[in-house]
Coordinates of C-alpha atoms (C1' of nucleotides) in Angstrom, one line a residue:
Chain A
M4 CA -92.3 51.8 -24.4
P5 CA -94.2 49.4 -26.5
E6 CA -97.1 47.4 -25.4
G7 CA -100.2 47.3 -27.6
H8 CA -101.6 50.6 -26.5
V9 CA -98.5 52.4 -27.7
I10 CA -98.9 50.9 -31.2
H11 CA -102.5 51.9 -31.4
R12 CA -101.6 55.4 -30.4
L13 CA -98.8 55.5 -33.0
A14 CA -101.2 54.3 -35.7
G15 CA -103.5 57.2 -34.8
E16 CA -100.6 59.7 -34.9
Y17 CA -99.3 58.5 -38.2
D18 CA -102.9 58.6 -39.5
A19 CA -103.5 62.2 -38.3
A20 CA -100.2 63.4 -39.7
F21 CA -100.1 61.7 -43.1
A22 CA -103.2 59.7 -44.1
G23 CA -104.2 60.7 -47.6
S24 CA -101.0 62.6 -48.3
A25 CA -98.1 62.0 -50.6
V26 CA -95.1 61.4 -48.4
S27 CA -91.4 61.0 -48.7
V28 CA -90.0 58.0 -47.0
T29 CA -86.2 57.9 -46.3
S30 CA -83.8 55.9 -44.2
P31 CA -81.1 58.2 -42.8
Q32 CA -79.5 55.2 -41.1
G33 CA -79.6 53.2 -44.4
R34 CA -81.0 49.9 -43.3
F35 CA -84.4 50.7 -44.8
A36 CA -83.1 52.6 -47.8
D37 CA -83.8 50.0 -50.5
S38 CA -87.5 49.7 -49.5
A39 CA -87.8 53.4 -49.0
A40 CA -86.7 54.0 -52.6
L41 CA -89.6 51.8 -53.8
L42 CA -92.1 54.2 -52.1
I43 CA -91.1 57.3 -54.0
G44 CA -94.2 59.1 -55.2
R45 CA -96.5 57.0 -53.1
S46 CA -99.2 58.3 -50.7
L47 CA -99.9 56.9 -47.3
V48 CA -103.5 55.7 -47.4
D49 CA -104.1 54.8 -43.7
T50 CA -102.7 52.8 -40.9
D51 CA -103.5 49.7 -38.9
A52 CA -102.6 48.5 -35.5
Y53 CA -102.9 44.8 -34.5
G54 CA -101.4 43.8 -31.2
K55 CA -97.8 45.2 -31.2
H56 CA -97.7 45.4 -35.0
L57 CA -98.1 48.6 -36.9
F58 CA -98.9 48.8 -40.6
L59 CA -98.6 51.9 -42.8
N60 CA -100.6 51.2 -45.9
F61 CA -99.5 52.8 -49.1
D62 CA -101.5 53.3 -52.3
D63 CA -99.8 50.5 -54.2
D64 CA -101.2 47.6 -52.2
R65 CA -98.0 47.5 -50.1
A66 CA -97.5 48.3 -46.4
V67 CA -94.6 49.1 -44.1
H68 CA -94.7 46.6 -41.2
V69 CA -93.3 48.1 -38.0
H70 CA -92.6 46.2 -34.8
L71 CA -90.9 48.3 -32.1
G72 CA -89.5 45.4 -30.2
L73 CA -88.1 46.4 -26.8
Y74 CA -86.4 49.7 -27.7
G75 CA -88.2 51.0 -30.7
K76 CA -89.5 54.6 -30.7
V77 CA -91.1 57.1 -32.9
A78 CA -90.7 60.9 -32.7
F79 CA -93.1 63.2 -34.5
G80 CA -92.6 66.8 -35.3
R81 CA -93.5 69.6 -37.7
S82 CA -91.6 70.3 -40.9
P83 CA -89.0 71.2 -41.6
A84 CA -87.5 68.1 -40.2
P85 CA -84.1 68.6 -38.5
E86 CA -81.0 66.7 -39.3
P87 CA -81.6 63.2 -38.1
V88 CA -80.4 62.6 -34.6
G89 CA -79.1 59.2 -33.8
L90 CA -79.9 56.2 -35.9
V91 CA -83.2 56.9 -37.8
R92 CA -84.3 53.8 -39.5
M93 CA -87.3 55.4 -41.3
R94 CA -88.3 59.0 -41.7
V95 CA -91.7 59.8 -43.1
E96 CA -92.2 63.4 -44.2
G97 CA -95.2 65.2 -45.8
N98 CA -98.3 67.3 -45.1
G99 CA -96.3 69.6 -42.8
S100 CA -95.1 66.8 -40.5
Y101 CA -92.3 64.2 -40.1
A102 CA -92.0 61.1 -38.1
D103 CA -88.7 59.4 -37.2
L104 CA -88.5 55.7 -36.3
R105 CA -85.6 54.4 -34.3
G106 CA -84.6 51.0 -33.0
P107 CA -87.4 48.8 -34.3
T108 CA -87.1 45.1 -34.4
A109 CA -89.0 45.1 -37.7
C110 CA -89.4 47.7 -40.4
E111 CA -90.1 46.1 -43.7
L112 CA -92.1 46.6 -46.9
M113 CA -94.6 43.9 -47.6
S114 CA -97.6 43.1 -49.7
Q115 CA -101.1 43.0 -48.2
K116 CA -101.0 39.3 -48.5
Q117 CA -97.9 39.2 -46.2
V118 CA -99.7 41.6 -43.9
A119 CA -102.6 39.2 -43.6
A120 CA -100.2 36.4 -42.8
V121 CA -98.7 38.4 -39.9
I122 CA -102.2 39.2 -38.5
D123 CA -103.2 35.6 -38.9
R124 CA -100.6 34.5 -36.4
L125 CA -102.0 36.8 -33.7
G126 CA -104.7 36.2 -31.1
P127 CA -107.5 38.7 -30.4
D128 CA -106.3 42.2 -29.5
P129 CA -108.4 43.7 -26.6
I130 CA -108.0 47.2 -28.0
R131 CA -109.7 46.3 -31.3
T132 CA -113.5 46.3 -31.6
D133 CA -113.4 43.3 -33.9
A134 CA -111.6 41.1 -31.4
D135 CA -113.1 37.7 -30.7
P136 CA -112.2 36.7 -27.1
E137 CA -113.5 33.1 -27.8
R138 CA -110.3 32.4 -29.7
A139 CA -108.3 33.2 -26.5
W140 CA -110.6 31.2 -24.4
V141 CA -110.1 28.1 -26.6
R142 CA -106.4 28.4 -26.3
L143 CA -106.6 28.7 -22.5
Q144 CA -108.7 25.6 -22.4
T145 CA -106.4 23.5 -24.6
S146 CA -103.0 24.6 -23.3
R147 CA -101.0 23.2 -20.5
S148 CA -99.2 26.5 -19.9
S149 CA -99.8 28.9 -17.0
I150 CA -102.1 31.8 -17.3
G151 CA -99.1 34.1 -16.7
S152 CA -97.3 32.8 -19.7
L153 CA -100.3 32.7 -22.0
L154 CA -101.0 36.3 -21.3
M155 CA -97.7 37.1 -22.9
D156 CA -98.3 34.8 -25.8
Q157 CA -99.2 37.0 -28.8
R158 CA -101.0 34.1 -30.5
T159 CA -103.3 34.0 -27.5
F160 CA -103.7 37.7 -26.6
A161 CA -102.3 40.2 -29.1
G162 CA -100.8 43.4 -27.6
V163 CA -100.5 42.3 -24.0
G164 CA -97.0 42.8 -22.6
N165 CA -95.3 42.4 -19.2
I166 CA -97.0 45.4 -17.5
Y167 CA -100.6 44.5 -18.5
R168 CA -99.9 40.9 -17.7
A169 CA -98.8 41.7 -14.2
E170 CA -101.5 44.2 -13.5
V171 CA -104.5 42.4 -14.9
L172 CA -103.6 39.3 -12.9
F173 CA -103.2 41.3 -9.8
R174 CA -106.5 43.1 -10.2
A175 CA -108.2 39.7 -10.7
R176 CA -106.3 38.2 -7.8
V177 CA -105.1 35.4 -10.0
N178 CA -101.8 33.6 -9.3
P179 CA -99.7 33.8 -12.5
Y180 CA -98.7 30.1 -12.1
R181 CA -102.2 28.9 -12.2
E182 CA -102.7 26.4 -15.1
S183 CA -104.7 28.2 -17.8
R184 CA -107.0 25.2 -18.1
A185 CA -108.0 25.6 -14.5
V186 CA -109.1 29.2 -15.1
R187 CA -112.8 29.4 -14.9
R188 CA -114.9 31.0 -17.6
K189 CA -116.0 33.8 -15.3
T190 CA -112.4 34.6 -14.4
F191 CA -111.4 34.6 -18.0
D192 CA -114.3 37.0 -18.8
G193 CA -113.2 39.3 -16.1
L194 CA -109.6 39.2 -17.3
W195 CA -110.6 39.9 -20.8
D196 CA -112.9 42.8 -19.9
D197 CA -110.2 44.2 -17.7
L198 CA -107.7 44.1 -20.6
V199 CA -110.2 45.9 -22.8
T200 CA -110.7 48.6 -20.2
L201 CA -107.1 49.1 -19.2
M202 CA -105.5 48.9 -22.6
R203 CA -108.1 51.3 -24.1
L204 CA -107.4 53.7 -21.3
G205 CA -103.7 53.3 -22.1
V206 CA -104.4 54.3 -25.7
R207 CA -106.3 57.3 -24.5
D208 CA -103.8 58.5 -21.9
G209 CA -100.5 57.3 -23.4
R210 CA -99.5 55.7 -20.1
I211 CA -100.5 52.7 -18.0
D212 CA -102.5 53.4 -14.9
T213 CA -104.1 50.4 -13.2
V214 CA -104.6 51.5 -9.6
R215 CA -108.3 51.6 -8.6
P216 CA -109.8 54.8 -7.1
E217 CA -110.1 53.1 -3.6
H218 CA -106.3 52.4 -3.6
E219 CA -105.2 55.8 -4.9
P220 CA -102.5 57.6 -2.9
E221 CA -104.8 60.2 -1.4
V222 CA -107.2 57.5 -0.2
M223 CA -104.4 55.2 1.2
G224 CA -102.4 58.0 2.8
R225 CA -99.3 57.5 0.8
A226 CA -97.3 59.7 -1.5
P227 CA -98.3 59.7 -5.1
R228 CA -95.7 58.2 -7.3
E229 CA -95.1 57.8 -10.9
D230 CA -93.4 54.6 -11.9
R231 CA -90.5 54.6 -14.3
H232 CA -92.8 53.6 -17.1
G233 CA -94.8 56.7 -16.6
G234 CA -98.0 55.5 -14.9
E235 CA -99.1 54.1 -11.6
V236 CA -99.4 50.4 -11.1
Y237 CA -99.9 47.8 -8.4
V238 CA -97.0 45.3 -8.9
Y239 CA -95.0 45.9 -12.1
R240 CA -91.4 46.7 -11.1
R241 CA -92.5 47.2 -7.5
D242 CA -90.6 44.1 -6.2
G243 CA -89.4 44.5 -2.6
Q244 CA -92.0 47.3 -2.0
R245 CA -95.2 46.9 0.0
C246 CA -98.4 45.9 -1.8
F247 CA -100.9 48.8 -1.8
V248 CA -103.7 46.5 -0.8
C249 CA -102.3 44.0 1.8
G250 CA -98.9 45.3 2.7
S251 CA -97.0 42.2 1.7
L252 CA -93.7 42.5 -0.2
V253 CA -94.2 42.4 -3.9
R254 CA -92.3 39.5 -5.5
L255 CA -90.3 39.1 -8.6
E256 CA -89.4 35.9 -10.5
Q257 CA -88.3 34.9 -14.0
M258 CA -90.9 33.2 -16.1
Q259 CA -89.6 32.0 -19.4
G260 CA -87.0 34.7 -19.6
R261 CA -89.3 37.6 -18.6
T262 CA -89.6 39.2 -15.2
L263 CA -92.9 38.4 -13.5
Y264 CA -94.2 40.5 -10.6
W265 CA -96.9 39.5 -8.3
C266 CA -98.2 39.8 -4.7
P267 CA -98.0 36.4 -2.9
R268 CA -100.8 37.3 -0.6
C269 CA -103.4 38.9 -2.9
Q270 CA -102.7 36.4 -5.6
R271 CA -102.5 33.2 -3.6
R272 CA -102.4 29.9 -5.5
Chain B
dT12 C1' -66.2 55.5 -20.0
dA13 C1' -68.3 51.3 -19.2
dA14 C1' -71.9 48.5 -17.7
dG15 C1' -76.5 47.6 -16.9
dT16 C1' -81.4 48.0 -18.0
dA17 C1' -85.9 48.0 -20.7
dT18 C1' -93.0 47.6 -21.9
dG19 C1' -90.0 42.1 -27.3
dT20 C1' -89.2 38.5 -30.7
dT21 C1' -86.7 35.2 -33.2
dA22 C1' -83.4 31.6 -34.2
dA23 C1' -80.2 28.4 -32.7
dG24 C1' -79.1 24.5 -29.7
Chain C
dT5 C1' -83.6 27.3 -22.6
dT6 C1' -80.1 30.7 -24.3
dA7 C1' -78.3 34.2 -27.0
dA8 C1' -78.7 37.7 -30.2
dC9 C1' -80.5 41.8 -31.9
dC10 C1' -82.4 46.8 -32.2
dT11 C1' -81.3 51.9 -29.3
dA12 C1' -81.2 55.3 -25.6
dC13 C1' -81.0 56.2 -21.2
dT14 C1' -79.3 55.6 -16.2
dT15 C1' -76.0 54.1 -12.9
dA16 C1' -71.5 52.6 -11.5
dC17 C1' -66.6 53.1 -11.5

DNA sequence: TAAGTATGTTAAG
DNA sequence: TTAACCTACTTAC
C-alpha cells in the first residue's frame, strides 16, 4: 500500500529495528543475492525516506535503494525468522528482528552518489521538514499539465499518489482538470499545507483518513465504513456512490493511465 | 483454477 | 499512449 507515508513509516521501522546494528542481508528469492553478498559484515547505519523511495544506509558508503512500486510490501518480525514465505527479495536480520521485502519495483545496492542522483530527480516531499514548496510552485507555473496530473508527478510532488491526489483536490474543491498554471497562489498554498497535514497523519496512523470532523459518519447519520485501503476518504474508489458533502455521484475517469476520482459538483470546473 | 485488481514506474513505440 | 513488470489477494467460473 505504498504512497509516501508508507515509505516514511517503513524507514522508521527499519531504523527502530536495525539502526546501528550488524545485520545479515540475504535474498531467499535470489534476485538480490549478488548485492546481498557484498553486504556481509556490514552494519546498517540509518535509513532515509524521500517521496516513495527508501534508502537503507550501510557503513561502507553504500545504500540499498528500495521502491515498492504497486505491490511491494515489507513484513517485520522478531527473530528467529521463519522459513521465507513466498518470494522474499531481501531479508534483513539482526538485533533480534527481521524484515522481509517482497515484490518491490526496485531493490538495488548503490553508492551515495547514486542515491543523490535519485533524490535529485524528485520534487519536494510534503512529509519532510526540509521540503521546499517553492520548487513545486514553479513547476505548476511553468507547466501546461492539469493540476491532477502534476500532483502525481514525482518531480513536482514527491510521495503523493492516487489517493492523496484525489483527496487533497476534493478537500480544496479543485477540479482535477484545471490547468496548473491557472491555480492561484493561495490555492496552491492550501493544497501544499493540506498535503503536509494529511500525509504526516498518514505516517502517524499508518492509514489514510481524510474526512473532516463535520462529515464524519456519526455527524452525517451514515454508517461508518472503512475503505478497502484501510482508511476513510471522500472520493478515492467511491465511484458510483454518493458524495458525503453534496450527495452527487462520485465519478471515475482515466487520466494518463491512472484512475482519477472526483465529485463533479463539489469540484466544478 | 483462472481472471481481475491494486496506493507505481519505466521503456518502447 | 501502451505494455511490461513486481506479488498477493479477491472474485468469477
